[in-house]
GROMACS .gro file of C-alpha atoms in nm:
model
  349
    1MET     CA    1  -2.027   3.304  -0.582
    2LYS     CA    2  -1.695   3.204  -0.741
    3MET     CA    3  -1.432   2.942  -0.659
    4GLU     CA    4  -1.222   3.218  -0.502
    5ASP     CA    5  -1.505   3.286  -0.257
    6ILE     CA    6  -1.532   2.918  -0.166
    7ALA     CA    7  -1.157   2.907  -0.110
    8ARG     CA    8  -1.168   3.213   0.118
    9LEU     CA    9  -1.455   3.078   0.327
   10ALA     CA   10  -1.287   2.738   0.358
   11GLY     CA   11  -0.947   2.887   0.434
   12VAL     CA   12  -0.778   2.700   0.149
   13SER     CA   13  -0.628   2.775  -0.191
   14LYS     CA   14  -0.827   2.788  -0.514
   15SER     CA   15  -0.643   2.477  -0.632
   16ALA     CA   16  -0.763   2.288  -0.323
   17VAL     CA   17  -1.121   2.379  -0.414
   18SER     CA   18  -1.063   2.250  -0.767
   19ILE     CA   19  -0.921   1.923  -0.629
   20ALA     CA   20  -1.225   1.883  -0.401
   21PHE     CA   21  -1.465   1.925  -0.692
   22SER     CA   22  -1.271   1.690  -0.922
   23GLY     CA   23  -1.246   1.408  -0.668
   24LYS     CA   24  -0.870   1.375  -0.716
   25PRO     CA   25  -0.629   1.308  -0.427
   26GLY     CA   26  -0.432   1.602  -0.288
   27ILE     CA   27  -0.635   1.711   0.014
   28GLY     CA   28  -0.760   1.538   0.328
   29PRO     CA   29  -1.115   1.403   0.361
   30GLU     CA   30  -1.209   1.662   0.625
   31THR     CA   31  -1.091   1.948   0.402
   32ARG     CA   32  -1.275   1.804   0.104
   33GLU     CA   33  -1.596   1.767   0.307
   34ARG     CA   34  -1.569   2.123   0.438
   35ILE     CA   35  -1.523   2.265   0.087
   36LEU     CA   36  -1.815   2.068  -0.058
   37LYS     CA   37  -2.041   2.165   0.232
   38ILE     CA   38  -1.963   2.537   0.189
   39ALA     CA   39  -2.032   2.509  -0.183
   40LYS     CA   40  -2.362   2.330  -0.121
   41ASP     CA   41  -2.472   2.575   0.152
   42HIS     CA   42  -2.414   2.869  -0.085
   43GLY     CA   43  -2.579   2.702  -0.383
   44TYR     CA   44  -2.256   2.685  -0.582
   45MET     CA   45  -2.255   2.429  -0.863
   46PRO     CA   46  -1.910   2.359  -1.009
   47LYS     CA   47  -1.892   2.364  -1.386
   48PRO     CA   48  -1.837   2.009  -1.511
   49ARG     CA   49  -1.526   1.952  -1.716
   50THR     CA   50  -1.596   1.883  -2.080
   51HIS     CA   51  -1.461   1.527  -2.083
   52ALA     CA   52  -1.670   1.433  -1.780
   53ALA     CA   53  -1.986   1.595  -1.909
   54GLU     CA   54  -1.992   1.427  -2.246
   55ALA     CA   55  -2.284   1.193  -2.301
   56GLY     CA   56  -2.184   0.833  -2.256
   57SER     CA   57  -1.869   0.914  -2.059
   58ARG     CA   58  -1.750   0.628  -1.841
   59THR     CA   59  -1.595   0.662  -1.500
   60LEU     CA   60  -1.435   0.438  -1.239
   61THR     CA   61  -1.387   0.529  -0.872
   62PHE     CA   62  -1.075   0.458  -0.671
   63LEU     CA   63  -1.206   0.420  -0.316
   64VAL     CA   64  -0.981   0.452  -0.010
   65PHE     CA   65  -1.030   0.435   0.365
   66ALA     CA   66  -0.751   0.665   0.486
   67ASN     CA   67  -0.615   0.716   0.837
   68SER     CA   68  -0.680   0.349   0.908
   69GLY     CA   69  -0.379   0.129   0.973
   70ILE     CA   70  -0.099   0.165   0.720
   71VAL     CA   71  -0.291   0.393   0.477
   72LEU     CA   72  -0.229   0.754   0.578
   73GLU     CA   73  -0.446   1.057   0.496
   74GLN     CA   74  -0.190   1.158   0.232
   75TYR     CA   75  -0.180   0.801   0.101
   76TYR     CA   76  -0.116   0.925  -0.254
   77GLN     CA   77   0.226   1.048  -0.134
   78GLN     CA   78   0.324   0.707   0.006
   79PRO     CA   79   0.559   0.553  -0.254
   80PHE     CA   80   0.379   0.218  -0.299
   81PHE     CA   81   0.034   0.374  -0.340
   82ARG     CA   82   0.168   0.661  -0.550
   83GLU     CA   83   0.307   0.417  -0.806
   84LEU     CA   84  -0.006   0.204  -0.797
   85ILE     CA   85  -0.233   0.504  -0.860
   86HIS     CA   86  -0.016   0.615  -1.153
   87TYR     CA   87  -0.059   0.279  -1.325
   88ILE     CA   88  -0.434   0.268  -1.250
   89GLU     CA   89  -0.481   0.613  -1.407
   90GLU     CA   90  -0.284   0.507  -1.715
   91ARG     CA   91  -0.489   0.191  -1.758
   92CYS     CA   92  -0.818   0.373  -1.713
   93LYS     CA   93  -0.727   0.615  -1.993
   94PHE     CA   94  -0.624   0.324  -2.215
   95ARG     CA   95  -0.960   0.153  -2.154
   96GLY     CA   96  -1.154   0.478  -2.219
   97PHE     CA   97  -1.248   0.555  -1.858
   98SER     CA   98  -1.187   0.858  -1.640
   99LEU     CA   99  -1.091   0.802  -1.277
  100LEU     CA  100  -1.246   0.962  -0.969
  101PHE     CA  101  -1.091   0.947  -0.624
  102SER     CA  102  -1.301   0.906  -0.313
  103THR     CA  103  -1.162   0.899   0.041
  104ILE     CA  104  -1.404   0.807   0.317
  105GLU     CA  105  -1.391   0.755   0.690
  106MET     CA  106  -1.455   0.420   0.855
  107ASN     CA  107  -1.697   0.570   1.110
  108LYS     CA  108  -1.910   0.705   0.822
  109LEU     CA  109  -1.887   0.394   0.605
  110GLY     CA  110  -2.256   0.334   0.540
  111GLU     CA  111  -2.345   0.698   0.480
  112GLN     CA  112  -2.059   0.767   0.241
  113ILE     CA  113  -2.089   0.439   0.048
  114ARG     CA  114  -2.459   0.519  -0.014
  115SER     CA  115  -2.357   0.869  -0.124
  116ILE     CA  116  -2.122   0.725  -0.388
  117ALA     CA  117  -2.404   0.506  -0.519
  118ASP     CA  118  -2.661   0.788  -0.515
  119GLU     CA  119  -2.437   1.029  -0.708
  120LYS     CA  120  -2.435   0.785  -1.002
  121ARG     CA  121  -2.104   0.927  -1.123
  122SER     CA  122  -1.927   0.592  -1.141
  123ASP     CA  123  -1.967   0.270  -1.336
  124GLY     CA  124  -1.758   0.064  -1.093
  125VAL     CA  125  -1.524   0.082  -0.796
  126ILE     CA  126  -1.165  -0.023  -0.731
  127LEU     CA  127  -1.136  -0.049  -0.352
  128LEU     CA  128  -0.790  -0.020  -0.199
  129GLY     CA  129  -0.809  -0.308   0.046
  130THR     CA  130  -0.460  -0.289   0.200
  131ASN     CA  131  -0.578  -0.181   0.546
  132LEU     CA  132  -0.919  -0.352   0.553
  133ASP     CA  133  -1.018  -0.675   0.727
  134ARG     CA  134  -1.262  -0.937   0.605
  135ALA     CA  135  -1.567  -0.794   0.787
  136GLN     CA  136  -1.505  -0.442   0.652
  137ILE     CA  137  -1.472  -0.560   0.293
  138ALA     CA  138  -1.783  -0.776   0.327
  139GLU     CA  139  -1.984  -0.478   0.456
  140ILE     CA  140  -1.863  -0.251   0.175
  141ALA     CA  141  -1.946  -0.513  -0.089
  142ASP     CA  142  -2.291  -0.559   0.061
  143LEU     CA  143  -2.365  -0.184   0.066
  144LEU     CA  144  -2.220  -0.096  -0.276
  145PRO     CA  145  -2.459  -0.157  -0.568
  146LEU     CA  146  -2.179  -0.127  -0.822
  147PRO     CA  147  -1.926  -0.368  -0.976
  148LEU     CA  148  -1.634  -0.395  -0.732
  149VAL     CA  149  -1.271  -0.508  -0.741
  150VAL     CA  150  -1.067  -0.511  -0.422
  151LEU     CA  151  -0.698  -0.434  -0.477
  152ASP     CA  152  -0.401  -0.536  -0.257
  153ASN     CA  153  -0.589  -0.780  -0.036
  154CYS     CA  154  -0.773  -1.112  -0.062
  155TYR     CA  155  -1.010  -1.320   0.146
  156ASP     CA  156  -1.085  -1.651  -0.022
  157THR     CA  157  -1.426  -1.694   0.144
  158LEU     CA  158  -1.573  -1.364   0.019
  159PRO     CA  159  -1.763  -1.367  -0.314
  160VAL     CA  160  -1.578  -1.058  -0.441
  161HIS     CA  161  -1.320  -0.988  -0.715
  162PHE     CA  162  -0.969  -0.955  -0.563
  163VAL     CA  163  -0.628  -0.868  -0.709
  164GLU     CA  164  -0.335  -0.902  -0.470
  165ILE     CA  165   0.039  -0.951  -0.438
  166ASN     CA  166   0.152  -1.306  -0.380
  167ASN     CA  167   0.296  -1.211  -0.043
  168MET     CA  168   0.382  -1.568   0.048
  169ILE     CA  169   0.614  -1.626  -0.245
  170GLY     CA  170   0.774  -1.283  -0.208
  171ALA     CA  171   0.875  -1.340   0.153
  172TYR     CA  172   0.975  -1.697   0.065
  173GLN     CA  173   1.211  -1.555  -0.199
  174ALA     CA  174   1.361  -1.317   0.057
  175GLY     CA  175   1.410  -1.590   0.318
  176SER     CA  176   1.560  -1.831   0.064
  177HIS     CA  177   1.804  -1.562  -0.053
  178LEU     CA  178   1.933  -1.500   0.300
  179CYS     CA  179   1.964  -1.872   0.375
  180ARG     CA  180   2.149  -1.940   0.049
  181SER     CA  181   2.382  -1.651   0.137
  182GLY     CA  182   2.488  -1.842   0.446
  183HIS     CA  183   2.295  -1.658   0.715
  184THR     CA  184   2.179  -1.880   1.002
  185ARG     CA  185   2.086  -1.624   1.267
  186ILE     CA  186   1.824  -1.416   1.089
  187GLY     CA  187   1.613  -1.141   1.245
  188TYR     CA  188   1.263  -1.028   1.153
  189ILE     CA  189   1.148  -0.665   1.176
  190ALA     CA  190   0.769  -0.651   1.172
  191SER     CA  191   0.516  -0.372   1.150
  192ASP     CA  192   0.341  -0.281   1.473
  193VAL     CA  193   0.026  -0.237   1.259
  194ARG     CA  194  -0.096  -0.578   1.145
  195ILE     CA  195  -0.261  -0.629   0.807
  196HIS     CA  196  -0.335  -0.929   0.585
  197ASN     CA  197  -0.027  -0.871   0.366
  198PHE     CA  198   0.214  -0.872   0.660
  199GLU     CA  199   0.071  -1.192   0.804
  200GLU     CA  200   0.115  -1.363   0.466
  201ARG     CA  201   0.474  -1.236   0.442
  202ARG     CA  202   0.558  -1.372   0.786
  203ASN     CA  203   0.419  -1.713   0.687
  204GLY     CA  204   0.614  -1.719   0.360
  205PHE     CA  205   0.938  -1.615   0.527
  206ALA     CA  206   0.904  -1.874   0.804
  207TYR     CA  207   0.834  -2.142   0.541
  208ALA     CA  208   1.158  -2.059   0.357
  209LEU     CA  209   1.365  -2.076   0.677
  210ARG     CA  210   1.213  -2.412   0.776
  211GLU     CA  211   1.290  -2.547   0.432
  212HIS     CA  212   1.658  -2.453   0.483
  213GLY     CA  213   1.673  -2.584   0.840
  214VAL     CA  214   1.698  -2.239   0.995
  215GLU     CA  215   1.488  -2.136   1.293
  216LEU     CA  216   1.339  -1.788   1.330
  217ALA     CA  217   1.397  -1.723   1.698
  218GLU     CA  218   1.136  -1.519   1.883
  219ASP     CA  219   1.409  -1.313   2.050
  220CYS     CA  220   1.518  -1.198   1.702
  221THR     CA  221   1.179  -1.048   1.616
  222PHE     CA  222   1.133  -0.674   1.657
  223THR     CA  223   0.846  -0.433   1.582
  224VAL     CA  224   0.841  -0.077   1.447
  225ALA     CA  225   0.609   0.177   1.288
  226PRO     CA  226   0.560   0.084   0.918
  227THR     CA  227   0.538   0.433   0.763
  228ILE     CA  228   0.856   0.607   0.885
  229LEU     CA  229   1.160   0.636   0.656
  230SER     CA  230   1.393   0.783   0.920
  231SER     CA  231   1.568   0.597   1.203
  232GLN     CA  232   1.342   0.492   1.490
  233GLU     CA  233   1.428   0.523   1.856
  234SER     CA  234   1.198   0.232   1.939
  235LEU     CA  235   1.402  -0.004   1.721
  236LYS     CA  236   1.726   0.133   1.865
  237ARG     CA  237   1.593   0.064   2.214
  238GLN     CA  238   1.482  -0.291   2.128
  239LEU     CA  239   1.816  -0.376   1.968
  240GLY     CA  240   2.001  -0.221   2.262
  241GLU     CA  241   1.805  -0.432   2.512
  242HIS     CA  242   1.875  -0.740   2.298
  243LEU     CA  243   2.249  -0.676   2.309
  244GLU     CA  244   2.250  -0.587   2.681
  245ALA     CA  245   2.093  -0.928   2.749
  246GLY     CA  246   2.406  -1.084   2.600
  247LYS     CA  247   2.239  -1.200   2.280
  248PRO     CA  248   2.425  -1.167   1.949
  249LEU     CA  249   2.281  -0.943   1.679
  250PRO     CA  250   2.141  -1.132   1.379
  251SER     CA  251   2.365  -1.126   1.073
  252ALA     CA  252   2.064  -1.040   0.855
  253PHE     CA  253   1.716  -0.891   0.887
  254PHE     CA  254   1.404  -0.933   0.677
  255CYS     CA  255   1.171  -0.634   0.699
  256GLU     CA  256   0.798  -0.654   0.617
  257CYS     CA  257   0.814  -0.352   0.382
  258ASP     CA  258   1.070  -0.116   0.231
  259TYR     CA  259   0.974   0.166   0.468
  260ILE     CA  260   1.077  -0.056   0.760
  261ALA     CA  261   1.392  -0.174   0.580
  262ILE     CA  262   1.510   0.180   0.503
  263SER     CA  263   1.435   0.284   0.860
  264ALA     CA  264   1.626  -0.020   0.988
  265ILE     CA  265   1.931   0.062   0.774
  266LYS     CA  266   1.939   0.418   0.914
  267THR     CA  267   1.890   0.294   1.272
  268LEU     CA  268   2.162   0.030   1.247
  269THR     CA  269   2.400   0.279   1.084
  270GLU     CA  270   2.347   0.524   1.369
  271MET     CA  271   2.429   0.239   1.611
  272GLY     CA  272   2.764   0.191   1.437
  273TYR     CA  273   2.685  -0.110   1.219
  274ARG     CA  274   2.787  -0.129   0.853
  275ILE     CA  275   2.538  -0.248   0.593
  276PRO     CA  276   2.598  -0.513   0.457
  277GLU     CA  277   2.943  -0.584   0.608
  278ASP     CA  278   2.801  -0.633   0.959
  279VAL     CA  279   2.430  -0.681   0.890
  280SER     CA  280   2.236  -0.761   0.572
  281VAL     CA  281   1.890  -0.610   0.522
  282VAL     CA  282   1.609  -0.717   0.285
  283GLY     CA  283   1.285  -0.524   0.226
  284PHE     CA  284   0.959  -0.581   0.040
  285ASP     CA  285   0.777  -0.375  -0.230
  286ASN     CA  286   1.066  -0.224  -0.431
  287ILE     CA  287   0.947   0.135  -0.396
  288SER     CA  288   1.144   0.397  -0.588
  289GLU     CA  289   1.337   0.499  -0.275
  290ALA     CA  290   1.486   0.146  -0.252
  291SER     CA  291   1.728   0.222  -0.535
  292ILE     CA  292   1.849   0.558  -0.397
  293VAL     CA  293   1.903   0.473  -0.030
  294THR     CA  294   2.264   0.400   0.074
  295PRO     CA  295   2.337   0.117   0.031
  296GLU     CA  296   2.081   0.032  -0.234
  297LEU     CA  297   1.820  -0.201  -0.090
  298THR     CA  298   1.783  -0.568  -0.174
  299THR     CA  299   1.407  -0.612  -0.186
  300VAL     CA  300   1.111  -0.804  -0.323
  301HIS     CA  301   0.975  -0.640  -0.637
  302THR     CA  302   0.595  -0.621  -0.652
  303GLU     CA  303   0.443  -0.593  -1.000
  304LYS     CA  304   0.241  -0.278  -0.928
  305GLU     CA  305   0.181  -0.206  -1.297
  306GLN     CA  306   0.045  -0.555  -1.361
  307MET     CA  307  -0.172  -0.540  -1.050
  308ALA     CA  308  -0.318  -0.208  -1.163
  309HIS     CA  309  -0.387  -0.336  -1.514
  310LEU     CA  310  -0.551  -0.652  -1.386
  311ALA     CA  311  -0.774  -0.459  -1.144
  312VAL     CA  312  -0.892  -0.213  -1.410
  313ASP     CA  313  -0.943  -0.483  -1.674
  314LEU     CA  314  -1.132  -0.707  -1.433
  315LEU     CA  315  -1.360  -0.420  -1.332
  316VAL     CA  316  -1.426  -0.316  -1.692
  317GLN     CA  317  -1.506  -0.679  -1.776
  318SER     CA  318  -1.739  -0.700  -1.476
  319ILE     CA  319  -1.922  -0.384  -1.586
  320ALA     CA  320  -1.971  -0.518  -1.937
  321SER     CA  321  -2.076  -0.870  -1.835
  322GLU     CA  322  -2.363  -1.014  -1.638
  323ASP     CA  323  -2.145  -1.306  -1.528
  324THR     CA  324  -2.167  -1.343  -1.151
  325VAL     CA  325  -1.857  -1.563  -1.111
  326ASN     CA  326  -1.589  -1.380  -0.911
  327THR     CA  327  -1.216  -1.394  -0.971
  328LYS     CA  328  -0.922  -1.390  -0.730
  329VAL     CA  329  -0.581  -1.310  -0.876
  330LYS     CA  330  -0.239  -1.339  -0.709
  331VAL     CA  331   0.053  -1.164  -0.882
  332ASP     CA  332   0.393  -1.322  -0.821
  333THR     CA  333   0.700  -1.125  -0.718
  334GLN     CA  334   1.072  -1.115  -0.801
  335LEU     CA  335   1.370  -1.069  -0.569
  336VAL     CA  336   1.591  -0.772  -0.665
  337GLU     CA  337   1.945  -0.816  -0.532
  338ARG     CA  338   2.125  -0.491  -0.458
  339ARG     CA  339   2.396  -0.385  -0.215
  340SER     CA  340   2.228  -0.421   0.126
  341THR     CA  341   2.295  -0.796   0.147
  342ARG     CA  342   2.611  -1.005   0.128
  343ILE     CA  343   2.719  -1.369   0.125
  344VAL     CA  344   2.856  -1.471   0.463
  345GLY     CA  345   3.235  -1.500   0.450
  346ASP     CA  346   3.268  -1.339   0.107
  347PRO     CA  347   3.562  -1.096   0.136
  348LEU     CA  348   3.476  -0.923  -0.190
  349GLN     CA  349   3.151  -0.774  -0.054
   0.00000   0.00000   0.00000
């Protein structure tokens, strides 16, 4: 049997079969599982690539729970994760490691974690923790007999290595920027999917407003889907109801991520508002799309390259050392001012 035969039986392309065997992202977990099952049932053994088959080769696994919260099945196409993966791959090569990708389902957590351990293909695991809660991370750490670093999340009471964004300071920077720009009625557009990062951002933003004597009114808080770049009817409806109740529209909005901010800009524009003349908008993450949307988005820049380097380096150090002391790293952010915000009363903007 050849790869072409596997592809025909699975109803996919030959390249999809190659992706399934290599462990790289590019296909969904169900498709990958179907391809591997067909290969196993027909006794097909993929030929190992030379660099992976060399004696003494070292490999790290990038582990993701997709279709859970904000992490979609095609997570590698989401701008934030796409950039993060790029930097992780670069750092792995620099440190002399190859990188495998493994996507597993939450309802098969135990079975698939044990499978990763039994295959003995990996020296350590970087777990994308964005969409995982404390109990889930604790269970994974307990089941996984390999060095582990959790990326893009942190729970202080778990004895696990973590590398995360300093979400508090990032949202604090955004809130301070809007207050210093003269905004006193500020709205908040939250994700309708709640994760650790978003809760930290809300806390940091509220802290900045309190420090400047500005109150975040509950009637100025709206919720939307966090992974849609187009305008959203749900936001349009919420804003419409707000206005119909005789309440003024906030002069500025902070959005929990750039996806939400870009969606908000498009929604507000469709409603006849000018950005930033009528409403200022600030995002979070500084994805590549933030600099090409019209107007360019003021946002909080997250150091994705530094996060990736720290995660890989910490895992490599953990593999090489018998030290059992765990490390928790927060990476600070920077505000990037672009054209989606303005100073209140400034006629030049």
